[in-house]
Coordinates of C-alpha atoms and ligand atoms in Angstrom, one line a residue:
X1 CA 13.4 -30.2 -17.0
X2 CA 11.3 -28.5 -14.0
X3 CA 11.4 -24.6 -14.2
X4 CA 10.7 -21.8 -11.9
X5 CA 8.3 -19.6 -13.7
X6 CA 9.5 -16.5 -12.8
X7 CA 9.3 -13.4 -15.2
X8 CA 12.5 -11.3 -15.1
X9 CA 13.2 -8.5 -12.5
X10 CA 12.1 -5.3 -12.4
X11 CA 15.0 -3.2 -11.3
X12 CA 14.8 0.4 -10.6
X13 CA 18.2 1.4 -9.2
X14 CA 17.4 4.7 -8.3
X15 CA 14.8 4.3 -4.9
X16 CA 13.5 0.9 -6.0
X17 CA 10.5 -0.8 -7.7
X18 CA 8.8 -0.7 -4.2
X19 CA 9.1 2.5 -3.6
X20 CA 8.1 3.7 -7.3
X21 CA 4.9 1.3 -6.7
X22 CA 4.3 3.0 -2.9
X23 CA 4.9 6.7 -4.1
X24 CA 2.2 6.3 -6.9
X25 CA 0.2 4.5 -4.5
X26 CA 0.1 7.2 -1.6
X27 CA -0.9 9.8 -4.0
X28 CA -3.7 7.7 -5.4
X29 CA -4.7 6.9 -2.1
X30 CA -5.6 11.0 -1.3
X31 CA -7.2 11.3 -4.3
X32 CA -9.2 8.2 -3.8
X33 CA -10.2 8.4 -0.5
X34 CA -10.9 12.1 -0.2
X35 CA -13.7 11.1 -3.5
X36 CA -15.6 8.3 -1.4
X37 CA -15.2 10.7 1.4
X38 CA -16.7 13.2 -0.1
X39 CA -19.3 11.5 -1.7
X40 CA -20.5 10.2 1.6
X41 CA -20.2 14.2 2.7
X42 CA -22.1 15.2 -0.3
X43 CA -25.2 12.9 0.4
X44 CA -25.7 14.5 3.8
X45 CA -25.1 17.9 2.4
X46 CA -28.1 17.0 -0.3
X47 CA -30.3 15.8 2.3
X48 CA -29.0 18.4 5.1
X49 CA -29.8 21.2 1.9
X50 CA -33.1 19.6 0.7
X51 CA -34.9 19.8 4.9
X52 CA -33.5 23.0 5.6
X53 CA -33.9 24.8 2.1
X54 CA -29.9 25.8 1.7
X55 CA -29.3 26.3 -2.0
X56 CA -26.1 27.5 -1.2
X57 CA -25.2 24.1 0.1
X58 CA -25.8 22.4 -3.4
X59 CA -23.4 25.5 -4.8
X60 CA -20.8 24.0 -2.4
X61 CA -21.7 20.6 -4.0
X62 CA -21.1 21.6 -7.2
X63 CA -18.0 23.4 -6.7
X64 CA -16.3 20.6 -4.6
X65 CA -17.4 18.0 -7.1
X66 CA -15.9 20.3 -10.3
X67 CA -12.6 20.3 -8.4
X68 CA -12.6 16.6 -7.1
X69 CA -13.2 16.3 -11.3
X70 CA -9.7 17.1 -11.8
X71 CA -8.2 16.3 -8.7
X72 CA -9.7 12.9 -7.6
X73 CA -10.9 12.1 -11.4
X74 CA -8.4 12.9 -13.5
X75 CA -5.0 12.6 -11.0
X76 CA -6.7 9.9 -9.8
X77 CA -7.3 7.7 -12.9
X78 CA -3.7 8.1 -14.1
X79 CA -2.5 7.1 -10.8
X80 CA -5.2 4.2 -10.6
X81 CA -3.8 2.1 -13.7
X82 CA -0.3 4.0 -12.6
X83 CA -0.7 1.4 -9.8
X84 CA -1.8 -1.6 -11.9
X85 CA 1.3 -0.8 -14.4
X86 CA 4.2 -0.7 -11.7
X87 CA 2.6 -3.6 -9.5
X88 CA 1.9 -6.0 -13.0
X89 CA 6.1 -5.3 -13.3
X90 CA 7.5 -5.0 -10.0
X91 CA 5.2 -8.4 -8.7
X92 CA 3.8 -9.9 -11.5
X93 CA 3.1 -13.1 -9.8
X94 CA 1.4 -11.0 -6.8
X95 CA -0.9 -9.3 -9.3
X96 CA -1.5 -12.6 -11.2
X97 CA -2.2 -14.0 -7.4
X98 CA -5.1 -11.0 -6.7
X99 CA -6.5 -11.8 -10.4
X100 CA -6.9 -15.5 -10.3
X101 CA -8.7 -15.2 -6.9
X102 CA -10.9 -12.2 -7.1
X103 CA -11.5 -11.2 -11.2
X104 CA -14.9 -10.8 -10.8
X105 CA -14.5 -7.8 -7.4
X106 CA -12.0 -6.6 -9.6
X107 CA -14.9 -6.1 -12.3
X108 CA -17.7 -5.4 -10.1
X109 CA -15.3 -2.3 -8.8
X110 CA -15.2 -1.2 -12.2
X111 CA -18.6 -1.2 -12.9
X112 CA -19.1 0.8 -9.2
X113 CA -16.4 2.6 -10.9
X114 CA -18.1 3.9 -14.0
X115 CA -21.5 5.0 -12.2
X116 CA -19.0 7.0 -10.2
X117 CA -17.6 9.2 -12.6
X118 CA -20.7 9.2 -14.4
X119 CA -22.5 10.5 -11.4
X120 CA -19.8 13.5 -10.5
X121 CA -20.3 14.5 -13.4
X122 CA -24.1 14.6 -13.3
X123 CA -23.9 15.8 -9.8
X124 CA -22.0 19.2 -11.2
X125 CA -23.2 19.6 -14.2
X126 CA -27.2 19.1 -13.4
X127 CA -26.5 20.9 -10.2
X128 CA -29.6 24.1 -10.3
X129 CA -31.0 22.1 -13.4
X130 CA -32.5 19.4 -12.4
X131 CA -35.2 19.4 -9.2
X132 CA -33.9 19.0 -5.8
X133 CA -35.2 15.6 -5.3
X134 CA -33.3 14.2 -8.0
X135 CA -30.6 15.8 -7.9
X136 CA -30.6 14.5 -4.1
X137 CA -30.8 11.2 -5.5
X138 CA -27.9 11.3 -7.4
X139 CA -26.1 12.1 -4.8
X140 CA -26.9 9.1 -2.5
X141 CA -26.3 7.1 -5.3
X142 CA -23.3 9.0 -6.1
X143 CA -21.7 8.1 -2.3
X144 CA -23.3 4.8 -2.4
X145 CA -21.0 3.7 -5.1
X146 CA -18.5 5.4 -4.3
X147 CA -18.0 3.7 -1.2
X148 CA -18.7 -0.1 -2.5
X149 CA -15.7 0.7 -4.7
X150 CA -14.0 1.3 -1.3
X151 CA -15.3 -2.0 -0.2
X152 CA -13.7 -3.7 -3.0
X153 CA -10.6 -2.8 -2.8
X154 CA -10.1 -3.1 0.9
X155 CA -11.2 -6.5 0.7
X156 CA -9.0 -7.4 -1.7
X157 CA -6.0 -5.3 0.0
X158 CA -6.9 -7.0 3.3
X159 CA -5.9 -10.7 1.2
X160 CA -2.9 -9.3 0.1
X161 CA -2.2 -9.4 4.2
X162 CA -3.9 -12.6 4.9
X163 CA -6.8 -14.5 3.7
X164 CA -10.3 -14.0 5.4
X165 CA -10.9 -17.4 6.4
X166 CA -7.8 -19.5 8.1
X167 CA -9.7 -22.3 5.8
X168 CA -9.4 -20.4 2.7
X169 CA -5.9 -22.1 1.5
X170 CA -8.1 -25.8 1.6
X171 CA -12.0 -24.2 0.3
X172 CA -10.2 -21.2 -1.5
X173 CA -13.9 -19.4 -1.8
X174 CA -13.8 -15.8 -3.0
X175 CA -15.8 -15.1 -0.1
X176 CA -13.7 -16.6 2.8
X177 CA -10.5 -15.3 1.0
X178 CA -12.1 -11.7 1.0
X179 CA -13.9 -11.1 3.9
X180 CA -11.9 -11.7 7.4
X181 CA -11.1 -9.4 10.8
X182 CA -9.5 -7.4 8.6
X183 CA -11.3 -6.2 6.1
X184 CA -13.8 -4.8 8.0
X185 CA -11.5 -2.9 10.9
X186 CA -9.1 -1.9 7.9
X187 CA -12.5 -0.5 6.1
X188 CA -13.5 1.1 9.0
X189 CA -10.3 2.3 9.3
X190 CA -9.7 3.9 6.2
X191 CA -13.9 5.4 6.4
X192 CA -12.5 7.2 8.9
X193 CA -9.3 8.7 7.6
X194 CA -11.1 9.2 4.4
X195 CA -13.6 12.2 5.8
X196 CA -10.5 14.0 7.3
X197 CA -9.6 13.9 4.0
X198 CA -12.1 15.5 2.3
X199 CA -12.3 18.1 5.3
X200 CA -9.1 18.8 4.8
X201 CA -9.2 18.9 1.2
X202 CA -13.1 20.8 1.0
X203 CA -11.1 24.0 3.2
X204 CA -9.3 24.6 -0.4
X205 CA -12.8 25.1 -1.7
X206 CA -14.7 26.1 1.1
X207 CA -11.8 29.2 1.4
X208 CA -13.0 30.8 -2.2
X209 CA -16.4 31.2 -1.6
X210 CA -16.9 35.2 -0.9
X211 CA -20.0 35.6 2.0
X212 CA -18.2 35.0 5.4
X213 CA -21.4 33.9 6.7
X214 CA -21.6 31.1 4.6
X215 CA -17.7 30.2 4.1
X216 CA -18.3 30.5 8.4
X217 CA -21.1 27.7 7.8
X218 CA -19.2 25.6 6.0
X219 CA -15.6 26.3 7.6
X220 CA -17.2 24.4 11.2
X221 CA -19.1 22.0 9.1
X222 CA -15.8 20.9 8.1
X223 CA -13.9 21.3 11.1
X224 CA -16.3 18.8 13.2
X225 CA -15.9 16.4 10.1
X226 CA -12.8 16.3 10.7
X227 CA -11.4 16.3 14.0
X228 CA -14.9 14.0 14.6
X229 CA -13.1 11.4 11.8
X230 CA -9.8 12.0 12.7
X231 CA -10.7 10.8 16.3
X232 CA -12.6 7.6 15.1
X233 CA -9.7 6.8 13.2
X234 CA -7.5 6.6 15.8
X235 CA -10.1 4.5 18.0
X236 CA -10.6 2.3 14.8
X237 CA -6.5 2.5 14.7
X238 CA -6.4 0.2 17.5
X239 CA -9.0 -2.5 16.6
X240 CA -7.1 -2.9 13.2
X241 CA -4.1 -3.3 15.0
X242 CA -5.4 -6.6 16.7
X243 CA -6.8 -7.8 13.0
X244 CA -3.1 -8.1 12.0
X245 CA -1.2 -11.5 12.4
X246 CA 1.4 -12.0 14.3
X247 CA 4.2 -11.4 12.1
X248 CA 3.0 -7.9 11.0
X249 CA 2.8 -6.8 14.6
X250 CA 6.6 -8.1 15.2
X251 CA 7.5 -6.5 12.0
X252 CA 5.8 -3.2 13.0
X253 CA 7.4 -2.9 16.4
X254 CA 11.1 -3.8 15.7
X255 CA 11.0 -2.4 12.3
X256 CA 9.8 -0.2 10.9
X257 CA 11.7 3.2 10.9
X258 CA 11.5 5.2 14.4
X259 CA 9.9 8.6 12.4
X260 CA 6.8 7.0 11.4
X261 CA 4.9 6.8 14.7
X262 CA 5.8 10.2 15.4
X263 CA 5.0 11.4 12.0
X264 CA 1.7 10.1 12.1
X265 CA 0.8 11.6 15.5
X266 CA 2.3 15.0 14.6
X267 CA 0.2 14.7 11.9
X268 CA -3.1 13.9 13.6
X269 CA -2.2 16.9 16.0
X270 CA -1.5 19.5 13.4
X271 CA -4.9 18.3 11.7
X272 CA -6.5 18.3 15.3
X273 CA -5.2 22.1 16.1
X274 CA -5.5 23.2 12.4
X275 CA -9.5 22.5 12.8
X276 CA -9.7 23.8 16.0
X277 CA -8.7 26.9 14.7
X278 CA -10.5 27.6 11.6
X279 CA -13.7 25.6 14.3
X280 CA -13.5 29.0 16.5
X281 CA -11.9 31.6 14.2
X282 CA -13.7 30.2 10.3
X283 CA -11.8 33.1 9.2
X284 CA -8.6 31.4 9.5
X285 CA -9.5 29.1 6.3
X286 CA -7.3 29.8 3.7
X287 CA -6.7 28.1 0.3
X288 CA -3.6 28.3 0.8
X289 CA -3.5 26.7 4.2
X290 CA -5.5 23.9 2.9
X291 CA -3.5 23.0 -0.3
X292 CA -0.6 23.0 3.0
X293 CA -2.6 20.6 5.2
X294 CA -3.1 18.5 2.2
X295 CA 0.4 18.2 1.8
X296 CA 1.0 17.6 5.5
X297 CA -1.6 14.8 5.6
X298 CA 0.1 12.9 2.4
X299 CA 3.5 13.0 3.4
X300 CA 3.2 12.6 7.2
X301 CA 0.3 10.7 7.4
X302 CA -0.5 8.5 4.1
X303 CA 3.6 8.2 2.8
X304 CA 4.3 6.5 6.7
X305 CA 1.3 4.7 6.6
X306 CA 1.4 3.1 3.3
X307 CA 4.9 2.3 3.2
X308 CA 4.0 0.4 7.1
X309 CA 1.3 -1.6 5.3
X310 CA 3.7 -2.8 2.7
X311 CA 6.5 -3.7 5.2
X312 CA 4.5 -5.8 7.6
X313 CA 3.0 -7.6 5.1
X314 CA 6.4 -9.1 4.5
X315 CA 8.1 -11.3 3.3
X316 CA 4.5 -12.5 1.2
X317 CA 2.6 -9.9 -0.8
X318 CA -0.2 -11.6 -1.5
X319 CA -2.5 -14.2 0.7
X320 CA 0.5 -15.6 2.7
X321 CA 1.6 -17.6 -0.2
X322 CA 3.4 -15.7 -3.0
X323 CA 6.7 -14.0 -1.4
X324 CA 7.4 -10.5 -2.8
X325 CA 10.2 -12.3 -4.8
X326 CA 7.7 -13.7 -6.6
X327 CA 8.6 -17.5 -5.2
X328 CA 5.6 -19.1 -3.9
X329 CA 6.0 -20.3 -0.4
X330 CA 3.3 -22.2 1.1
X331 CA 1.1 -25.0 -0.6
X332 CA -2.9 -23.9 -1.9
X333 CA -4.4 -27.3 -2.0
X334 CA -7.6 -25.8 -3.1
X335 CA -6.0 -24.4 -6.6
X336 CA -3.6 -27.2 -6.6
X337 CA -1.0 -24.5 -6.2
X338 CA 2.7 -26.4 -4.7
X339 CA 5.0 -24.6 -2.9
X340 CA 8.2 -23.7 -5.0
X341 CA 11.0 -24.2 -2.2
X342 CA 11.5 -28.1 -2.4
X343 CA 12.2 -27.4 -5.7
X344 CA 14.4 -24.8 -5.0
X345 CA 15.7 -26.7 -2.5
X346 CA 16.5 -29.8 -4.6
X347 CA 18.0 -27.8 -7.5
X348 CA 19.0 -24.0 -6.8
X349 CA 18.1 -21.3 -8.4
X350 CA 20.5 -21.0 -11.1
X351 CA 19.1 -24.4 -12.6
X352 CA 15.6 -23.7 -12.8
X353 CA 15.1 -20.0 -13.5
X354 CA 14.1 -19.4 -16.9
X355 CA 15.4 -16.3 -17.7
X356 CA 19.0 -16.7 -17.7
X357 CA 22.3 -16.8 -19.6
X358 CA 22.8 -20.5 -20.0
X359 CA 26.6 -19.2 -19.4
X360 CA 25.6 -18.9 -15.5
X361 CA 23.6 -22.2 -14.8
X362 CA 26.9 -23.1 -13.5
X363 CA 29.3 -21.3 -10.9
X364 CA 32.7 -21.2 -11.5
X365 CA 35.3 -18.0 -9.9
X366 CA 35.0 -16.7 -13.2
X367 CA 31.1 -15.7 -13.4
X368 CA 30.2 -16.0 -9.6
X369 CA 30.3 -12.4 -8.9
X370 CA 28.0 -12.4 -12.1
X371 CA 25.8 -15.1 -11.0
X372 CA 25.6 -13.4 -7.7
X373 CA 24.4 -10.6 -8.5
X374 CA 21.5 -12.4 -10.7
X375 CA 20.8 -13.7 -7.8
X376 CA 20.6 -10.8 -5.7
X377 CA 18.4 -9.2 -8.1
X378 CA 15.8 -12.5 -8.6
X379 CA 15.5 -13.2 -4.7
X380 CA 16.0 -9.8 -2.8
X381 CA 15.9 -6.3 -5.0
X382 CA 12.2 -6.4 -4.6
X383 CA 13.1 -5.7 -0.8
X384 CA 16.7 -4.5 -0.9
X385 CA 18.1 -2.1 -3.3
X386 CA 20.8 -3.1 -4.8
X387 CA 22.6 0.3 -5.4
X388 CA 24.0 2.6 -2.3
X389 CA 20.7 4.8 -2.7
X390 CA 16.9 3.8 -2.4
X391 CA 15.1 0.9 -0.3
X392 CA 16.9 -1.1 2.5
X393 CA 20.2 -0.9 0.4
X394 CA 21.9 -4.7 0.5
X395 CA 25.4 -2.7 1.1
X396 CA 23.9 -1.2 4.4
X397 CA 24.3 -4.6 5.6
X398 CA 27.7 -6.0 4.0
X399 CA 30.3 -3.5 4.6
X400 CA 33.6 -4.5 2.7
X401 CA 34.8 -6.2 4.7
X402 CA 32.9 -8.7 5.8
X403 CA 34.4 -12.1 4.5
X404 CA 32.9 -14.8 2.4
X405 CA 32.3 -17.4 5.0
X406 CA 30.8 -15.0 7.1
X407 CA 28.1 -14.1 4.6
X408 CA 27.7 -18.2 3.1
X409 CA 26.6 -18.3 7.0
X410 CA 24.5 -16.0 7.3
X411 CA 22.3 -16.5 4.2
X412 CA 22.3 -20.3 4.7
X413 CA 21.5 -19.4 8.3
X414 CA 19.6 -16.4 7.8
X415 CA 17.8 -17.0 4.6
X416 CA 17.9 -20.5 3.7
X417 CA 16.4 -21.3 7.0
X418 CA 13.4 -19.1 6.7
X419 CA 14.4 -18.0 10.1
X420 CA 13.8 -14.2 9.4
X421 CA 10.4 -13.6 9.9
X422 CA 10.2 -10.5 7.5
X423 CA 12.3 -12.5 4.8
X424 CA 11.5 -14.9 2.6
X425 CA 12.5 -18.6 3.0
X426 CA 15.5 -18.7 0.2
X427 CA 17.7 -21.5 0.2
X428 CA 20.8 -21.5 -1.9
X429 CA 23.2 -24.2 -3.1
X430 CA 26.3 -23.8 -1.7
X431 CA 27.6 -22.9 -5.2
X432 CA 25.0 -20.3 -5.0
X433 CA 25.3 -19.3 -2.0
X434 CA 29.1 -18.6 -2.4
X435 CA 28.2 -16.3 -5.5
X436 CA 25.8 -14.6 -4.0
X437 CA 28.2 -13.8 -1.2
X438 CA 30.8 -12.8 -4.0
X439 CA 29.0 -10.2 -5.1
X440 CA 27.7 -8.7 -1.5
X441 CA 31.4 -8.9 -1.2
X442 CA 32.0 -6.6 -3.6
X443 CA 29.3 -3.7 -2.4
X444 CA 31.1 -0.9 -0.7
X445 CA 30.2 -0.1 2.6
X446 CA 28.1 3.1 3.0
X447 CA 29.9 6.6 3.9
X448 CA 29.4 8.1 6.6
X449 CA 26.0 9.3 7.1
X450 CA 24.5 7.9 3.6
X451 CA 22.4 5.5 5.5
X452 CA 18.7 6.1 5.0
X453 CA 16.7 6.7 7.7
X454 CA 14.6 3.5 6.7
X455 CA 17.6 1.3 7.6
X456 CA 19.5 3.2 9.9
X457 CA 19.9 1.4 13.6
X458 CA 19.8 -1.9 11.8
X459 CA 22.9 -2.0 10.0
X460 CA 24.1 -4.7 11.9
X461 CA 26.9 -7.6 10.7
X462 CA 25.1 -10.4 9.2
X463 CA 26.0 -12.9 11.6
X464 CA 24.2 -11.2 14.4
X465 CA 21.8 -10.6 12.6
X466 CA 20.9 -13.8 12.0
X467 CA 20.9 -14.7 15.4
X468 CA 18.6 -11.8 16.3
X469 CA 16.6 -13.1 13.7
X470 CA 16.1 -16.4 15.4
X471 CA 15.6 -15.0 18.6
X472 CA 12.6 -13.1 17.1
X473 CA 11.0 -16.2 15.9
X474 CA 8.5 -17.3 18.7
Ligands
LIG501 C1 10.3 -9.8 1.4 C2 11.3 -8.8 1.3 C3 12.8 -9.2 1.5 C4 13.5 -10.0 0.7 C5 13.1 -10.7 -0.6 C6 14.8 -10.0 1.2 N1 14.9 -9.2 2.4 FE1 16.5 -8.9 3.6 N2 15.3 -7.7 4.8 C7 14.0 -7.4 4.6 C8 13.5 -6.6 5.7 C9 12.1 -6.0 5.8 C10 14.6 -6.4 6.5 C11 14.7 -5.6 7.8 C12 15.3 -4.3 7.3 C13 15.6 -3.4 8.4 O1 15.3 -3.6 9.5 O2 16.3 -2.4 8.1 C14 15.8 -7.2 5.9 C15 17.0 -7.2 6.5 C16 18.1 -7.8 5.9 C17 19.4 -7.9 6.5 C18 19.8 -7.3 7.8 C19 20.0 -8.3 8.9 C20 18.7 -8.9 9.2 O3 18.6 -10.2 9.2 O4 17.7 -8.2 9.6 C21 20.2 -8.6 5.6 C22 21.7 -8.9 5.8 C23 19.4 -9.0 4.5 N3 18.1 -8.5 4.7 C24 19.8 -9.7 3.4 C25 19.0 -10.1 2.4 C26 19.5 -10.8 1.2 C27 20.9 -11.2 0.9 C28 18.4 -11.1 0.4 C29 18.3 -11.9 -0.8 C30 19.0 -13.2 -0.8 C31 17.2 -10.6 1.1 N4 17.6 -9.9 2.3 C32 15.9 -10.6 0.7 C33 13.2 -7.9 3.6 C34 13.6 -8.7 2.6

């Protein structure tokens, strides 16, 4: 008997296993790209320090590298294998996808990795000990590796959109998979970002030191780092956009929630006037107003962001071919990889999944509500929470009311079909499909104003939805 190898569902009623994965994600993404940022930063200090003899530069150095040691170092290496821990269980055929293709950039970062910390470390703690020269070295190295670990990732972050190469699903090189449009305006994107960052972050260490005339110094050095970065960025912004395949710019326009764009800009402006100010008046740095930007530029800028990189990459998460579900869609001739759905197709769900009460293989009116919901949480949780609370909640969309037939329609319409661009191609049985719609059935609709703001405007009835669906597929 053929199976669907799927491992069980990770559920997380409360805001769902995306969100936990996207909330560890956004943090690690401030303290990871403020590091490379500022190891880039501290290289041209070094060098800026060694031709002008500015001692008191290095002293910056070594500060801002002691606290990036907790901040970006230790926060950031619990939230680094935080990510791997949440992904491995909430899409452990996605991670198993990035593995297979790229181990060895996964193990090359890691090697990047190490020299990293080791060279913080050295950069602090041989800082006034070890001759200028050397310890000006250390530092390119220092940013040098730093940002190849950058390079890594976003290569690899950039498959998880689409593969480099349209060839890549016939050659499947880790070359053509890794290196595309993409990668390199999502790099520069991110290169950008990443030095308003770490100007917004160095103000929280820039603000202690006690001689205004150097805090002044470094206040402006800061401020032109990062309204200069902050400006590229959103140049770069608009080259990434046209790196991004059809789908995810459909996805992006019609939806995404209405408060991100304005989120992000507000953001970019606060950042904008915050450095203007403390550009013409340095003694408007304060720790304290720093720490606040910080928190500014994570939850209106990298939260938003994130979150919009997830979403448009749907309905795959990794290389076009593994749905966040976990079922893979598409054929990879060159790793002999099949897709699952004429399998699906041919047998259902309920027949081939492997973790499963044998008591549900078949519906009957007894168990369908039962079976339904298994099914709801194999082949939608990952997108749509299940409970009243957390991501895209399923009830949002099936009020009481709605009646069976009306539902069978929409998901063999809908869903079956792989009409809805964002969602995944999932065809049901009819037996299935009449559980699954037993258990919708059964989800309250929201009260009043519980809607998130991530779904609200869309809670439309699933029939029209499905026709709006169709009319979004070119
Ligand atoms: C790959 C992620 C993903 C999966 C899996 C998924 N959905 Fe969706 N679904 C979405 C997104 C994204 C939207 C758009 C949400 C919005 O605009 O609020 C959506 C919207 C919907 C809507 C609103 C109407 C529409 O068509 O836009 C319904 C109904 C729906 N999903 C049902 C389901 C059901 C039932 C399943 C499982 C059988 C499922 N979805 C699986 C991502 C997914």
């Amino acid at each position: 008997m053929e199976f669907l190898g799927l491992y069980p569902t990770w559920y997380e009623p409360g805001v769902g296993s995306g969100w936990i994965v996207g909330i560890i994600s956004t943090v690690h993404v401030l303290f990871s790209h403020t590091a490379v940022g500022a190891a880039i930063f501290f290289a041209f200090l070094a060098n800026y320090a060694h031709r002008h003899d500015r001692p008191d530069l290095l002293e910056f150095i070594r500060r801002y590298g002691l606290f990036l040691l907790v901040f970006s170092y230790v926060l950031g290496s619990i939230t680094g294998p935080g990510i791997w821990y949440s992904t491995t269980v909430a899409s452990p055929r996605g991670i198993s996808a990035l593995i297979h293709n790229f181990v060895w950039m996964w193990a090359t970062e890691w090697v990047f990795f190490i020299i990293e910390v080791v060279g913080v470390y050295m950069l602090v703690y041989l800082a006034n000990r070890v001759d200028r020269q050397t310890h000006l070295k250390l530092s390119v190295i220092f940013g040098l590796t730093s940002y190849t670990t950058m390079l890594v990732i976003v290569g690899i972050l950039s498959f998880m959109m689409w593969p480099g190469k349209a060839d890549w699903y016939n050659e499947t090189g880790v070359l053509s998979g890794f290196y595309g449009p993409n990668t390199f305006a999502q790099l520069a994107m991110r290169t950008a970002f990443m030095f308003t960052m770490t100007a917004v972050v160095g103000g929280i260490v820039a603000a202690r030191f006690p001689d205004p005339a150097f805090k002044k110094d470094v206040a402006r050095k800061l401020a032109w780092l990062g309204i200069g970065s902050a400006i590229a960025g959103v140049l770069v912004f608009r080259w990434y956009l046209t790196t991004l395949p059809d789908t995810a710019l459909l996805v992006m326009n019609n939806r995404l929630p209405d408060w991100f764009p304005l989120a992000v800009m507000g953001m970019l402006a606060a950042v904008g006037v915050y450095f203007l100010a403390t550009l013409i008046q340095p003694r408007l740095l304060v720790a304290s107003g720093a720490a606040a930007m910080t928190l500014v530029v994570l939850v209106f800028g990298l939260w938003p962001g994130e979150v919009a990189r997830e979403s448009i990459r749907k309905p795959w998460v990794a290389g076009q071919y593994v749905y966040s579900n976990q079922v893979i869609g598409r054929d990879v001739p060159g790793r002999d990889i099949q897709s699952e759905i004429p399998l699906i197709e041919e047998r259902g769900f309920l027949q081939t999944l492997v973790f499963l009460p044998d008591n549900l293989r078949q519906v009957t009116p007894d168990n369908a509500v039962e079976a339904g919901r298994v099914l709801a949480l194999t082949t939608c949780s990952n997108c749509h929470s299940l409970s009243p609370t957390g991501m895209r909640p399923l009830r949002n969309y099936f009020p009481a009311a709605t009646d069976l037939e009306a539902i069978v329609d929409y998901l063999h319409a809908g869903l079956a079909s792989g009409n809805t661009l964002y969602m995944p191609q999932i065809p049901f049985t009819d037996d299935e499909a009449f559980a699954l719609a037993s258990y919708l059935a059964t989800l309250q609709s929201p009260s009043a104003g519980a809607a998130k703001p991530q779904t609200a405007g869309h809670a439309v009835t699933p029939t029209l939805a499905a026709s709006a669906a169709r009319e979004m597929n070119p």
